[in-house]
Short mmCIF file of N, CA and C in Angstrom, two decimals:
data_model
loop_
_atom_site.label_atom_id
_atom_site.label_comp_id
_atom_site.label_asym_id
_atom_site.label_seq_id
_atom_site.Cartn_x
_atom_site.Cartn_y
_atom_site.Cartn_z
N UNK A 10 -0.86 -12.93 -26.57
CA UNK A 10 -1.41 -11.59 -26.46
C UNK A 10 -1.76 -11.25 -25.01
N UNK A 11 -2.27 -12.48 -24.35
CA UNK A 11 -2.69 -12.13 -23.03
C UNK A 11 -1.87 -11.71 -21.89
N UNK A 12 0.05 -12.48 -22.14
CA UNK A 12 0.93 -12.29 -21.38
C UNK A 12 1.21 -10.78 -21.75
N UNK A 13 1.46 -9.85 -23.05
CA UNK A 13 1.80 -9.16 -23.24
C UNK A 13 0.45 -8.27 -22.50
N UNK A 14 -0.53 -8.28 -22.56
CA UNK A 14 -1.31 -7.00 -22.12
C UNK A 14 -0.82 -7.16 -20.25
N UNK A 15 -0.46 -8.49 -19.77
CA UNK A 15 -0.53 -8.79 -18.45
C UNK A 15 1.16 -7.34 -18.00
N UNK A 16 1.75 -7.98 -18.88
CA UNK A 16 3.30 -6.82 -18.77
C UNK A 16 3.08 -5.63 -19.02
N UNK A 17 2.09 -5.17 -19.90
CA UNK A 17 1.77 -3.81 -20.00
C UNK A 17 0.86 -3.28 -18.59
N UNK A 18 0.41 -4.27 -18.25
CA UNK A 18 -0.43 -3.79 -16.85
C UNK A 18 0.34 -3.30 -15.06
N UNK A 19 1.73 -4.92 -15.54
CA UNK A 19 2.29 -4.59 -14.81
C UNK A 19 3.32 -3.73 -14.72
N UNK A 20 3.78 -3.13 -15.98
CA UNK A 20 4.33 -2.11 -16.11
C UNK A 20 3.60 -0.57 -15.39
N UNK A 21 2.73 -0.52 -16.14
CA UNK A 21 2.09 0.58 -15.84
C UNK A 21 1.51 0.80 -14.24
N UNK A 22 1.75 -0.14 -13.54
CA UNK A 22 1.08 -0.64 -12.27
C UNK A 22 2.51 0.04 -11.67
N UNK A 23 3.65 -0.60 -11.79
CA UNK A 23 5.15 -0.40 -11.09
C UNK A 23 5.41 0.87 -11.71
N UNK A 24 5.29 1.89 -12.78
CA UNK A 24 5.57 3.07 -12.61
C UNK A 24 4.67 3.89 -12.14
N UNK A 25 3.27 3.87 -11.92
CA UNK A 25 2.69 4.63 -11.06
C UNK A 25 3.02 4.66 -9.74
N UNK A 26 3.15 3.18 -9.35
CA UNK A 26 2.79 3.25 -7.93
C UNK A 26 4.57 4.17 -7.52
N UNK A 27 5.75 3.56 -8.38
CA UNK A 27 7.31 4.05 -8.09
C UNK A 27 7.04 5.48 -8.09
N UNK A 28 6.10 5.96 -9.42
CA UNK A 28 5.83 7.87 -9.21
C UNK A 28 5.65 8.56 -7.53
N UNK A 29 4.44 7.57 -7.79
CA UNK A 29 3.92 8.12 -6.32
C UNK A 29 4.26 8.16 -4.88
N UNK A 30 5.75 6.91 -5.08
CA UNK A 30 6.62 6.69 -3.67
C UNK A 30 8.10 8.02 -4.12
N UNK A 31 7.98 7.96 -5.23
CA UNK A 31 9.67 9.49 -5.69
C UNK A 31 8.80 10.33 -5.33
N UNK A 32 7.44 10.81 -5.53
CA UNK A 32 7.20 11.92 -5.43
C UNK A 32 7.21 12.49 -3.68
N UNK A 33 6.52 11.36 -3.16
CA UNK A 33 6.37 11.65 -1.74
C UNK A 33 8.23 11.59 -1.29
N UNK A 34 9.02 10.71 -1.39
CA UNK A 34 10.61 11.46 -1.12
C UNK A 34 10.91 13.14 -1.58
N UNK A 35 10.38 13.40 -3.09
CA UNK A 35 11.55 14.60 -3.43
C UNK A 35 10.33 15.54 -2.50
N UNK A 36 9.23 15.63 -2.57
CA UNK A 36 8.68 16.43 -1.54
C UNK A 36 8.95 16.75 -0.12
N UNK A 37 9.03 15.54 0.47
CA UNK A 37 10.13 15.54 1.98
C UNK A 37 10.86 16.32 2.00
N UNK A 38 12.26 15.61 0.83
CA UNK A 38 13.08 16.48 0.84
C UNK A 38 13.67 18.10 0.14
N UNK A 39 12.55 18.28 -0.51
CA UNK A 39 11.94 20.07 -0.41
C UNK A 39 11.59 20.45 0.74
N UNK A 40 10.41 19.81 1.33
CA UNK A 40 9.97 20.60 3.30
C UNK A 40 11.53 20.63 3.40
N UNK A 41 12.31 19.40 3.86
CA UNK A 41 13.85 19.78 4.44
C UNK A 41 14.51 20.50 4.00
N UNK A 42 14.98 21.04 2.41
CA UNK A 42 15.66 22.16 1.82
C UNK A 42 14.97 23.40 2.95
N UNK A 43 13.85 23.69 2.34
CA UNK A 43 13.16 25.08 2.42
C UNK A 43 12.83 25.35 4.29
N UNK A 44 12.43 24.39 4.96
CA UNK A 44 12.54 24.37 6.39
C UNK A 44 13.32 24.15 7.61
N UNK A 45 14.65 23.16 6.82
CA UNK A 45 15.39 23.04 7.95
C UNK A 45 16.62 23.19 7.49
N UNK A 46 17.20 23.96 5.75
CA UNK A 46 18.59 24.99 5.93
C UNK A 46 18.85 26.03 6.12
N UNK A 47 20.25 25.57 6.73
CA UNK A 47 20.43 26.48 8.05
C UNK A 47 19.99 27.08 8.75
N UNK A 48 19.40 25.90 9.70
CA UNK A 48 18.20 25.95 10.95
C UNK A 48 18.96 25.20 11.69
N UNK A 49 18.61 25.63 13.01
CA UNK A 49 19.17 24.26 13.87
C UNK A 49 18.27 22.68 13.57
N UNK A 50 18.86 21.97 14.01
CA UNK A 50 17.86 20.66 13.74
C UNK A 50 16.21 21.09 14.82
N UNK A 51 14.96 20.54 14.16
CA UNK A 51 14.20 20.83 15.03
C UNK A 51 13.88 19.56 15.63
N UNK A 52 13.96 19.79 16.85
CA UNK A 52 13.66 18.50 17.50
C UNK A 52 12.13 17.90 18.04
N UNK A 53 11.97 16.69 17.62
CA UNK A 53 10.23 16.39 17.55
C UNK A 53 10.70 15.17 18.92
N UNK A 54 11.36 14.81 19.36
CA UNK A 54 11.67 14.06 20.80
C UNK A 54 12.80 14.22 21.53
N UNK A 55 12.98 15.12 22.75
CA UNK A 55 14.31 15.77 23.20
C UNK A 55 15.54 14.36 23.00
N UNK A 56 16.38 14.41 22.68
CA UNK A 56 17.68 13.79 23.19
C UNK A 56 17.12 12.13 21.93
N UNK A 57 16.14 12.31 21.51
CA UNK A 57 15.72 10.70 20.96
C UNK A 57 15.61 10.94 19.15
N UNK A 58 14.93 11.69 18.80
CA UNK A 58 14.84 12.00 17.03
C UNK A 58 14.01 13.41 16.47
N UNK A 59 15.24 13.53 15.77
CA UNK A 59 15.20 15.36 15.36
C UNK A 59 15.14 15.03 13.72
N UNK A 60 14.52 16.14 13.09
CA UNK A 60 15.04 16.56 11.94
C UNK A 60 15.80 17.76 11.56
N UNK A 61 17.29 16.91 11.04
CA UNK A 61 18.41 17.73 11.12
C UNK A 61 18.73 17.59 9.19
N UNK A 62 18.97 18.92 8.99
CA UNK A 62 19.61 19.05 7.54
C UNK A 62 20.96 18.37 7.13
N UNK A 63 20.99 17.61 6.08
CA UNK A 63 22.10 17.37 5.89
C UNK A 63 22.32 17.09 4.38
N UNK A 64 23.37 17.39 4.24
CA UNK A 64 23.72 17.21 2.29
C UNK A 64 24.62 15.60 2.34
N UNK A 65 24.21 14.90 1.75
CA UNK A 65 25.18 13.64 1.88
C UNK A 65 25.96 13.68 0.47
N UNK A 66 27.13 13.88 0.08
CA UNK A 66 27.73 13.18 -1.30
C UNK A 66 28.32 12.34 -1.15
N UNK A 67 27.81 10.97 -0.31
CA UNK A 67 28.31 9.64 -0.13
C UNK A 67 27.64 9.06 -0.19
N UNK A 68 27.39 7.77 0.50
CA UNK A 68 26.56 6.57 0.23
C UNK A 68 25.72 6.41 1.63
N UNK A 69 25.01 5.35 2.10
CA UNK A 69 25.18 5.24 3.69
C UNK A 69 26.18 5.15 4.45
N UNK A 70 25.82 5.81 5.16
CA UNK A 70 27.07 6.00 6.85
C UNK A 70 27.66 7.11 5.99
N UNK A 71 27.54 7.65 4.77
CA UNK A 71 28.18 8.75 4.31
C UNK A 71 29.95 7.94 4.05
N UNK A 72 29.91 6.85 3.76
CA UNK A 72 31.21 6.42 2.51
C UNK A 72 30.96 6.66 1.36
N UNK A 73 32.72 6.72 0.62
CA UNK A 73 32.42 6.89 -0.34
C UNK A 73 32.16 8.63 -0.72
N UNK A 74 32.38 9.37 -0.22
CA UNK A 74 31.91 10.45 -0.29
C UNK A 74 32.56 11.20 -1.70
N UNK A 75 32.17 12.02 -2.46
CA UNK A 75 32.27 12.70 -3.78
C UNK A 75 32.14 11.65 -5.00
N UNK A 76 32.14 10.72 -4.89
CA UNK A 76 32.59 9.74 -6.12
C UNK A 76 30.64 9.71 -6.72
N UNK A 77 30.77 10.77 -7.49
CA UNK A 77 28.80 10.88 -7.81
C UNK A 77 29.36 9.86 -9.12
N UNK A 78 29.85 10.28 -10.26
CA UNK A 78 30.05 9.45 -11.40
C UNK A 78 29.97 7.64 -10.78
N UNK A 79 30.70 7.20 -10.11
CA UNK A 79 30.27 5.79 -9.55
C UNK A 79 28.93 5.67 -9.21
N UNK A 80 28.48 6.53 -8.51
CA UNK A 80 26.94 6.55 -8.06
C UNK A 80 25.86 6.45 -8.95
N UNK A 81 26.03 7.51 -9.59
CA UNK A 81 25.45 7.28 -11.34
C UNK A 81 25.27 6.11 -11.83
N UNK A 82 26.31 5.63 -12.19
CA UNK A 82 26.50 4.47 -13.04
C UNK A 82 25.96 3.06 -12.61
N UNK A 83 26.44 2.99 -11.27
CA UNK A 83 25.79 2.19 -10.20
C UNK A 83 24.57 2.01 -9.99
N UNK A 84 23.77 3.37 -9.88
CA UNK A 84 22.65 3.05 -9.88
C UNK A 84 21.65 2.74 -11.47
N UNK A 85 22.02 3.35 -11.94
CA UNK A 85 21.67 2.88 -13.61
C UNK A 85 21.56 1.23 -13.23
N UNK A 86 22.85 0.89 -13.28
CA UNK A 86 22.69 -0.65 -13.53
C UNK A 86 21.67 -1.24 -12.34
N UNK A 87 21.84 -0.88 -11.31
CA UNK A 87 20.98 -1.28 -10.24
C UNK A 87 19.26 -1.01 -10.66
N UNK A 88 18.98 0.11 -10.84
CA UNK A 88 17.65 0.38 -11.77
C UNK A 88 16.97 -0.38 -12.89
N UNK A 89 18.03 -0.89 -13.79
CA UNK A 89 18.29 -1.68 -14.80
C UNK A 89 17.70 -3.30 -14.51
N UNK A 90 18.37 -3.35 -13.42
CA UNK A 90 18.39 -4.94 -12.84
C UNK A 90 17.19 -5.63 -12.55
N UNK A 91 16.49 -4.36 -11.52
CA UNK A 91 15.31 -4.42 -11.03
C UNK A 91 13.89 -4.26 -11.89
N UNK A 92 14.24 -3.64 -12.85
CA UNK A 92 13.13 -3.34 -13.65
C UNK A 92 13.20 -4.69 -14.62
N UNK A 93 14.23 -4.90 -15.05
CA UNK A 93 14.15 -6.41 -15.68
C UNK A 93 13.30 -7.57 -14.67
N UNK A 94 13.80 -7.57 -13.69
CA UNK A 94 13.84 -8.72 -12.47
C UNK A 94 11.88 -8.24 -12.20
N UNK A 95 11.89 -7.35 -12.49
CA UNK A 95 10.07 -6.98 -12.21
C UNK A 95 9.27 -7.42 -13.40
N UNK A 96 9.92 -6.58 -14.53
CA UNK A 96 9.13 -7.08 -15.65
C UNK A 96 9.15 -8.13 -16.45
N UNK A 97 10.51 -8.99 -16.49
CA UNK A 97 10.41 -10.06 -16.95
C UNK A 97 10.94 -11.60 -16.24
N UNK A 98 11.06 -11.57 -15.34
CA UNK A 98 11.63 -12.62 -14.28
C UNK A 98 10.75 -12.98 -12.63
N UNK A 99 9.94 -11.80 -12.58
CA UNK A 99 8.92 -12.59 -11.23
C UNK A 99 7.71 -12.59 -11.95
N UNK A 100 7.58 -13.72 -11.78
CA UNK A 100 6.04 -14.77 -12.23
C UNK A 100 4.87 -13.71 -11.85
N UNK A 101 3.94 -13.41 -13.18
CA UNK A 101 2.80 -12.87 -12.25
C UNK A 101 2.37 -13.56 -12.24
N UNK A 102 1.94 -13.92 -11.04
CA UNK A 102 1.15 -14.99 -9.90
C UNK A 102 0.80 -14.36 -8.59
N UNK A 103 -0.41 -14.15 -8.17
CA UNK A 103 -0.70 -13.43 -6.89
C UNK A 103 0.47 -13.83 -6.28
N UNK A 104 0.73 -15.04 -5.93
CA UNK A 104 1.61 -15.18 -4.70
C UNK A 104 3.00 -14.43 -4.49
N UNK A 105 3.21 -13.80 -6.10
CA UNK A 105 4.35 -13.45 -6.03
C UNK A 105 4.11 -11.41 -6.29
N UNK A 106 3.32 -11.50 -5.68
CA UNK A 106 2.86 -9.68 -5.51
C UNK A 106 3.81 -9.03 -4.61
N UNK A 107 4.29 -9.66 -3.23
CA UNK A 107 4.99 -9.39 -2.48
C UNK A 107 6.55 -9.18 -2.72
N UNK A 108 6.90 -9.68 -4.18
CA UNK A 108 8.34 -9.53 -4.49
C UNK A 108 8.14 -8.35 -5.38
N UNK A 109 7.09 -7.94 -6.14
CA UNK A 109 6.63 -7.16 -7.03
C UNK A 109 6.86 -6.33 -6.24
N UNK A 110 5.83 -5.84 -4.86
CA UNK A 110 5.84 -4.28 -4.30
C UNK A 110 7.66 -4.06 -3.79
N UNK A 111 8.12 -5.41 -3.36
CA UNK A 111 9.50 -5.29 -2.81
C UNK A 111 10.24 -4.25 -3.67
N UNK A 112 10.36 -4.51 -5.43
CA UNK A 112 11.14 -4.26 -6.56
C UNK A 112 10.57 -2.77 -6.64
N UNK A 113 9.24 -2.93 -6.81
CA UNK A 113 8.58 -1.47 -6.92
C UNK A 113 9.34 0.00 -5.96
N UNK A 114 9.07 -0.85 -4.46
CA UNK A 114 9.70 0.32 -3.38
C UNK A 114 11.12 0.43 -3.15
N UNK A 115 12.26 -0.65 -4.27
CA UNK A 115 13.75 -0.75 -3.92
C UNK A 115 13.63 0.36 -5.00
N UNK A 116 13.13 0.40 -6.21
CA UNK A 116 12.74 0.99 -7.02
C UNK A 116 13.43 2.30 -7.17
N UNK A 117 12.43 3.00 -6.49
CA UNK A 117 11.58 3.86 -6.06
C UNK A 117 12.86 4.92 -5.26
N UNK A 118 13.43 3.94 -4.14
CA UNK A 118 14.17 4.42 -2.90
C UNK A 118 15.59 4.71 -4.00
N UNK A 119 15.91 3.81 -4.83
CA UNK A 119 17.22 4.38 -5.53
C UNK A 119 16.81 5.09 -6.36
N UNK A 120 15.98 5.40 -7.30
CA UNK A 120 15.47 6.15 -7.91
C UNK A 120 15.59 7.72 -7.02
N UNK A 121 15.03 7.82 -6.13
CA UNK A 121 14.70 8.82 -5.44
C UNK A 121 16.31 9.54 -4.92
N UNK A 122 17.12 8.87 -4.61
CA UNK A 122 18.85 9.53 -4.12
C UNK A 122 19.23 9.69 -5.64
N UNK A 123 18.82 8.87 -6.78
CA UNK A 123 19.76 9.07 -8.39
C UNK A 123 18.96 10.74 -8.69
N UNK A 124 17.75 10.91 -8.10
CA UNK A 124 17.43 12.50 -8.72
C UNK A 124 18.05 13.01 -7.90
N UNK A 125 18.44 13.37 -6.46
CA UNK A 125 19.36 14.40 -5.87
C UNK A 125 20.66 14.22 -6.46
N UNK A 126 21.19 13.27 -6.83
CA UNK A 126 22.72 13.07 -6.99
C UNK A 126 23.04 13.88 -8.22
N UNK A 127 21.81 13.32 -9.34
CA UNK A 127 22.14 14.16 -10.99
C UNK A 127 21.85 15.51 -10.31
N UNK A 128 20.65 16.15 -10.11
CA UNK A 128 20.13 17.37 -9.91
C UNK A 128 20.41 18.45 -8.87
N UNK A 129 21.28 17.76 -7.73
CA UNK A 129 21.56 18.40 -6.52
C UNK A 129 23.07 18.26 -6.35
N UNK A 130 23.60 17.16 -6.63
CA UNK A 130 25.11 16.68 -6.60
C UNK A 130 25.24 16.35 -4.82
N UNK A 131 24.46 16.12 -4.15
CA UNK A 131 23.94 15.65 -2.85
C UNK A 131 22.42 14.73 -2.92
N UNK A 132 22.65 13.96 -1.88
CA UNK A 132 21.16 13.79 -1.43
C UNK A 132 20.92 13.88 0.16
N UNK A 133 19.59 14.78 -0.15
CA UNK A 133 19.19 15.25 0.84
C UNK A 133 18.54 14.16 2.18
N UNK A 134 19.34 14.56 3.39
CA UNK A 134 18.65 13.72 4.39
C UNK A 134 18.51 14.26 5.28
N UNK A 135 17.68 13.91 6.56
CA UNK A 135 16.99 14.96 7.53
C UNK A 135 16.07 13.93 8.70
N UNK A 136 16.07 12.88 8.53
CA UNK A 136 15.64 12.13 9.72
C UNK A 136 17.14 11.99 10.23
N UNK A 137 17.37 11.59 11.70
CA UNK A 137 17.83 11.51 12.92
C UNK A 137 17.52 11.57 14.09
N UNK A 138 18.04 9.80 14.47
CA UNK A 138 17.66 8.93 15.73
C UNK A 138 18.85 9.44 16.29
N UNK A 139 18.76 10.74 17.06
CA UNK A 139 20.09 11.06 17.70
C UNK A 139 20.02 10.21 19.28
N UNK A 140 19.20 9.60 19.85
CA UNK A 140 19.35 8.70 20.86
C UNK A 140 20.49 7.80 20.62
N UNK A 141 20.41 6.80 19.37
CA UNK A 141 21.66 5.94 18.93
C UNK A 141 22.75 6.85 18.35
N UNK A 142 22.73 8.27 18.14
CA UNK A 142 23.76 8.55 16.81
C UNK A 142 23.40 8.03 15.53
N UNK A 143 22.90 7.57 15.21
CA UNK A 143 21.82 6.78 13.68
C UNK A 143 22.36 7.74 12.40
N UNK A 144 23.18 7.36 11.37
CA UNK A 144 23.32 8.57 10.64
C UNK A 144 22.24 8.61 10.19
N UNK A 145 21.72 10.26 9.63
CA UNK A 145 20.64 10.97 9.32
C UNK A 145 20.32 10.39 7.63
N UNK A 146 19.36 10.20 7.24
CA UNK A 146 18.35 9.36 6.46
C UNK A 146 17.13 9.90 5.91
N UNK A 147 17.05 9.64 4.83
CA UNK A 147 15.61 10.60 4.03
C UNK A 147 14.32 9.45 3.76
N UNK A 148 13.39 9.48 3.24
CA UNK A 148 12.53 8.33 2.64
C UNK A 148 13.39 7.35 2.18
N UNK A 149 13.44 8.15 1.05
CA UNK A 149 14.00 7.02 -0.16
C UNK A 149 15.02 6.23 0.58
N UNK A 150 15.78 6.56 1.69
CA UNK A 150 16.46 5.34 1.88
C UNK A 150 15.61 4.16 2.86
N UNK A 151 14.49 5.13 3.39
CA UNK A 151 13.82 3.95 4.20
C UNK A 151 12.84 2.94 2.90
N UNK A 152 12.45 3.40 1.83
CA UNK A 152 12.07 2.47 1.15
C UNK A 152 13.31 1.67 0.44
N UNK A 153 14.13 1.78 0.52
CA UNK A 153 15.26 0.90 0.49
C UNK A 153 15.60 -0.21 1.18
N UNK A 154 15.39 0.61 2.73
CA UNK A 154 16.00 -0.53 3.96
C UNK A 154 14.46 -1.24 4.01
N UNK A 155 12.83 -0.91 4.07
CA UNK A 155 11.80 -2.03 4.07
C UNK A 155 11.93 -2.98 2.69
N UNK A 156 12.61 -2.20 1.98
CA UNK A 156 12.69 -3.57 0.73
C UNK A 156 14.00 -4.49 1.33
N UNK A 157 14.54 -4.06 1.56
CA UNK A 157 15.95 -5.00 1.81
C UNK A 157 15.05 -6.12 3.44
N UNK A 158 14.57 -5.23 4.18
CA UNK A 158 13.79 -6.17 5.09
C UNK A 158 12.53 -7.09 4.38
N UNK A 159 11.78 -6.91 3.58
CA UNK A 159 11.16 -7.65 2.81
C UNK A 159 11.44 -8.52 2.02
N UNK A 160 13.07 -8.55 1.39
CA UNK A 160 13.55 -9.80 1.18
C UNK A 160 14.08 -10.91 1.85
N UNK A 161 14.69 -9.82 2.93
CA UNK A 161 15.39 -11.15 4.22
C UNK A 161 13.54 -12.12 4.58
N UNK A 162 12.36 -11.26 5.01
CA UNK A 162 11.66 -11.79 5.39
C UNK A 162 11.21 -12.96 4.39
N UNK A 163 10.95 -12.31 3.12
CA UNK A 163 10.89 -13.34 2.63
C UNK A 163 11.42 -14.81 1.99
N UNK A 164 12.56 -14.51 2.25
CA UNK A 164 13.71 -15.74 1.93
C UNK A 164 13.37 -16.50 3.15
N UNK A 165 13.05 -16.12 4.49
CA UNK A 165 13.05 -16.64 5.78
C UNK A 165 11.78 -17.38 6.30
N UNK A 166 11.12 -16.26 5.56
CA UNK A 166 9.57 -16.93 6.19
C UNK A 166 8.06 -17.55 5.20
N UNK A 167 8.38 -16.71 3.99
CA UNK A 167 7.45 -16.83 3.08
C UNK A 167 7.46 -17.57 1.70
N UNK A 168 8.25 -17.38 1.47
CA UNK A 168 8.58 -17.98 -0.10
C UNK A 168 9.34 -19.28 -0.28
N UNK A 169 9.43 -20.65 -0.37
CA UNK A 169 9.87 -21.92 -0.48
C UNK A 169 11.62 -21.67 -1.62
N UNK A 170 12.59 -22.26 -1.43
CA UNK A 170 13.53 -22.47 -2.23
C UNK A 170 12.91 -22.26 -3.54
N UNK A 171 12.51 -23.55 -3.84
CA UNK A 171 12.05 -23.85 -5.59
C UNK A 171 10.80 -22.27 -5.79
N UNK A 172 10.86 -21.86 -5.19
CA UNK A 172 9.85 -20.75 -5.35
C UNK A 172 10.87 -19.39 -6.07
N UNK A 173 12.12 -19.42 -5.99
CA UNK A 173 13.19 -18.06 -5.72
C UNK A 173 13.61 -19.11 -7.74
N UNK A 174 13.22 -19.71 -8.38
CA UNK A 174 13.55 -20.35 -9.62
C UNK A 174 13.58 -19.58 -10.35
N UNK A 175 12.97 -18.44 -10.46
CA UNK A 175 13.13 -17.42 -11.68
C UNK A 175 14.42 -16.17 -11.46
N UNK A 176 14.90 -16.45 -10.26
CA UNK A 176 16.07 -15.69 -10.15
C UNK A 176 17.46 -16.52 -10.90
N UNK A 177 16.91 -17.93 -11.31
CA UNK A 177 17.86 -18.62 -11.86
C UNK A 177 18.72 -18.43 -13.24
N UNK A 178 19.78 -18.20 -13.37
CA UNK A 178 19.96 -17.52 -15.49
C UNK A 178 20.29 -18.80 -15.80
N UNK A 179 20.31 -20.16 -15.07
CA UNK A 179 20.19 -21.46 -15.86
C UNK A 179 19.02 -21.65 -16.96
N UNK A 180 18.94 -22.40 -17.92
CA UNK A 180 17.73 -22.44 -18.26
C UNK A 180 17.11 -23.59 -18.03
N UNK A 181 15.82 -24.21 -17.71
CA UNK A 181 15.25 -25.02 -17.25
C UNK A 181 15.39 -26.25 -18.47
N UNK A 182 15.50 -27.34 -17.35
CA UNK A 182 16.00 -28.80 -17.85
C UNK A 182 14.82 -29.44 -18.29
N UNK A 183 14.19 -29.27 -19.38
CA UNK A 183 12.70 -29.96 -19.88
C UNK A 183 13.04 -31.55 -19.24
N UNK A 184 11.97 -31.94 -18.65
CA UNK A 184 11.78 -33.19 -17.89
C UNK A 184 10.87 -33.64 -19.44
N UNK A 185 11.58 -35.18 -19.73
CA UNK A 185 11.24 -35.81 -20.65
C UNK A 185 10.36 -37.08 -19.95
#
């Protein structure tokens, strides 16, 4: 009974907090609809990073472009994966909170491009590091790229081999 109220907690824990990271993306990218189409980009550092409008129907770097039905589907399963891998495959164990918020904000960041893609047939982006050329980028993909950096970190620095065991679909060898 106790594991089950623990999954109901952490359930309810990972869709609030995922609400509250989609909401702050599709809001962004409303200011960007309603303020910066067809506007010039406004620039907040000359020659270094602007916010410039852009409709993406691709992926990053903008591949892939029109193929939304792949995108769809893709992300379903990707959504799918993670919400399993949250709710029934990382140990709640404080120590493992840090893979929790990881799943929460990868979450969150695909979640957040799957509502422009169904609802817009684009997703909206509007950051640009025009110093590098950087293609232009919304939230949701930066809670994407700190989760994808939060796993490298943690494979690297924080978490032990035998620690990554529940990513295993072996099933464990009862030691007799």
């Amino acid at each position: 009974m106790e594991k089950k109220t623990n999954t109901l907690k952490k359930a309810l824990t990972g869709i609030i907090l995922s609400v509250i990271l989609i909401v702050i993306d599709q809001v962004t990218k409303l200011m960007a609809i309603h303020g910066l189409m067809n506007q010039q980009p406004f620039v907040i550092w000359d020659g270094v990073f602007e916010l410039h409008y852009l409709e993406n129907r691709g992926a990053a770097f903008g591949i892939l472009q029109g193929k939304k039905i792949f995108f769809v589907i893709f992300t379903l399963v990707v959504l799918c994966m993670i919400a399993y891998l949250y709710l029934k495959r990382i140990p709640d164990e404080k120590k493992f909170r840090l893979m929790d918020g990881i799943c929460i904000l990868f979450f969150a960041g695909a979640l957040g491009n799957f509502i422009d893609r169904v609802f817009r047939n684009y997703v909206v982006d509007f950051f640009y590091f025009k110093l590098i050329n950087f293609p232009v980028f919304n939230v949701a993909d930066i809670f994407v790229v700190i989760s994808f950096i939060g796993i490298a970190v943690s494979i690297l620095f924080i978490y032990k081999d035998d620690e990554f065991e529940f990513l295993s679909i072996r099933k464990k060898e009862s030691k007799a």
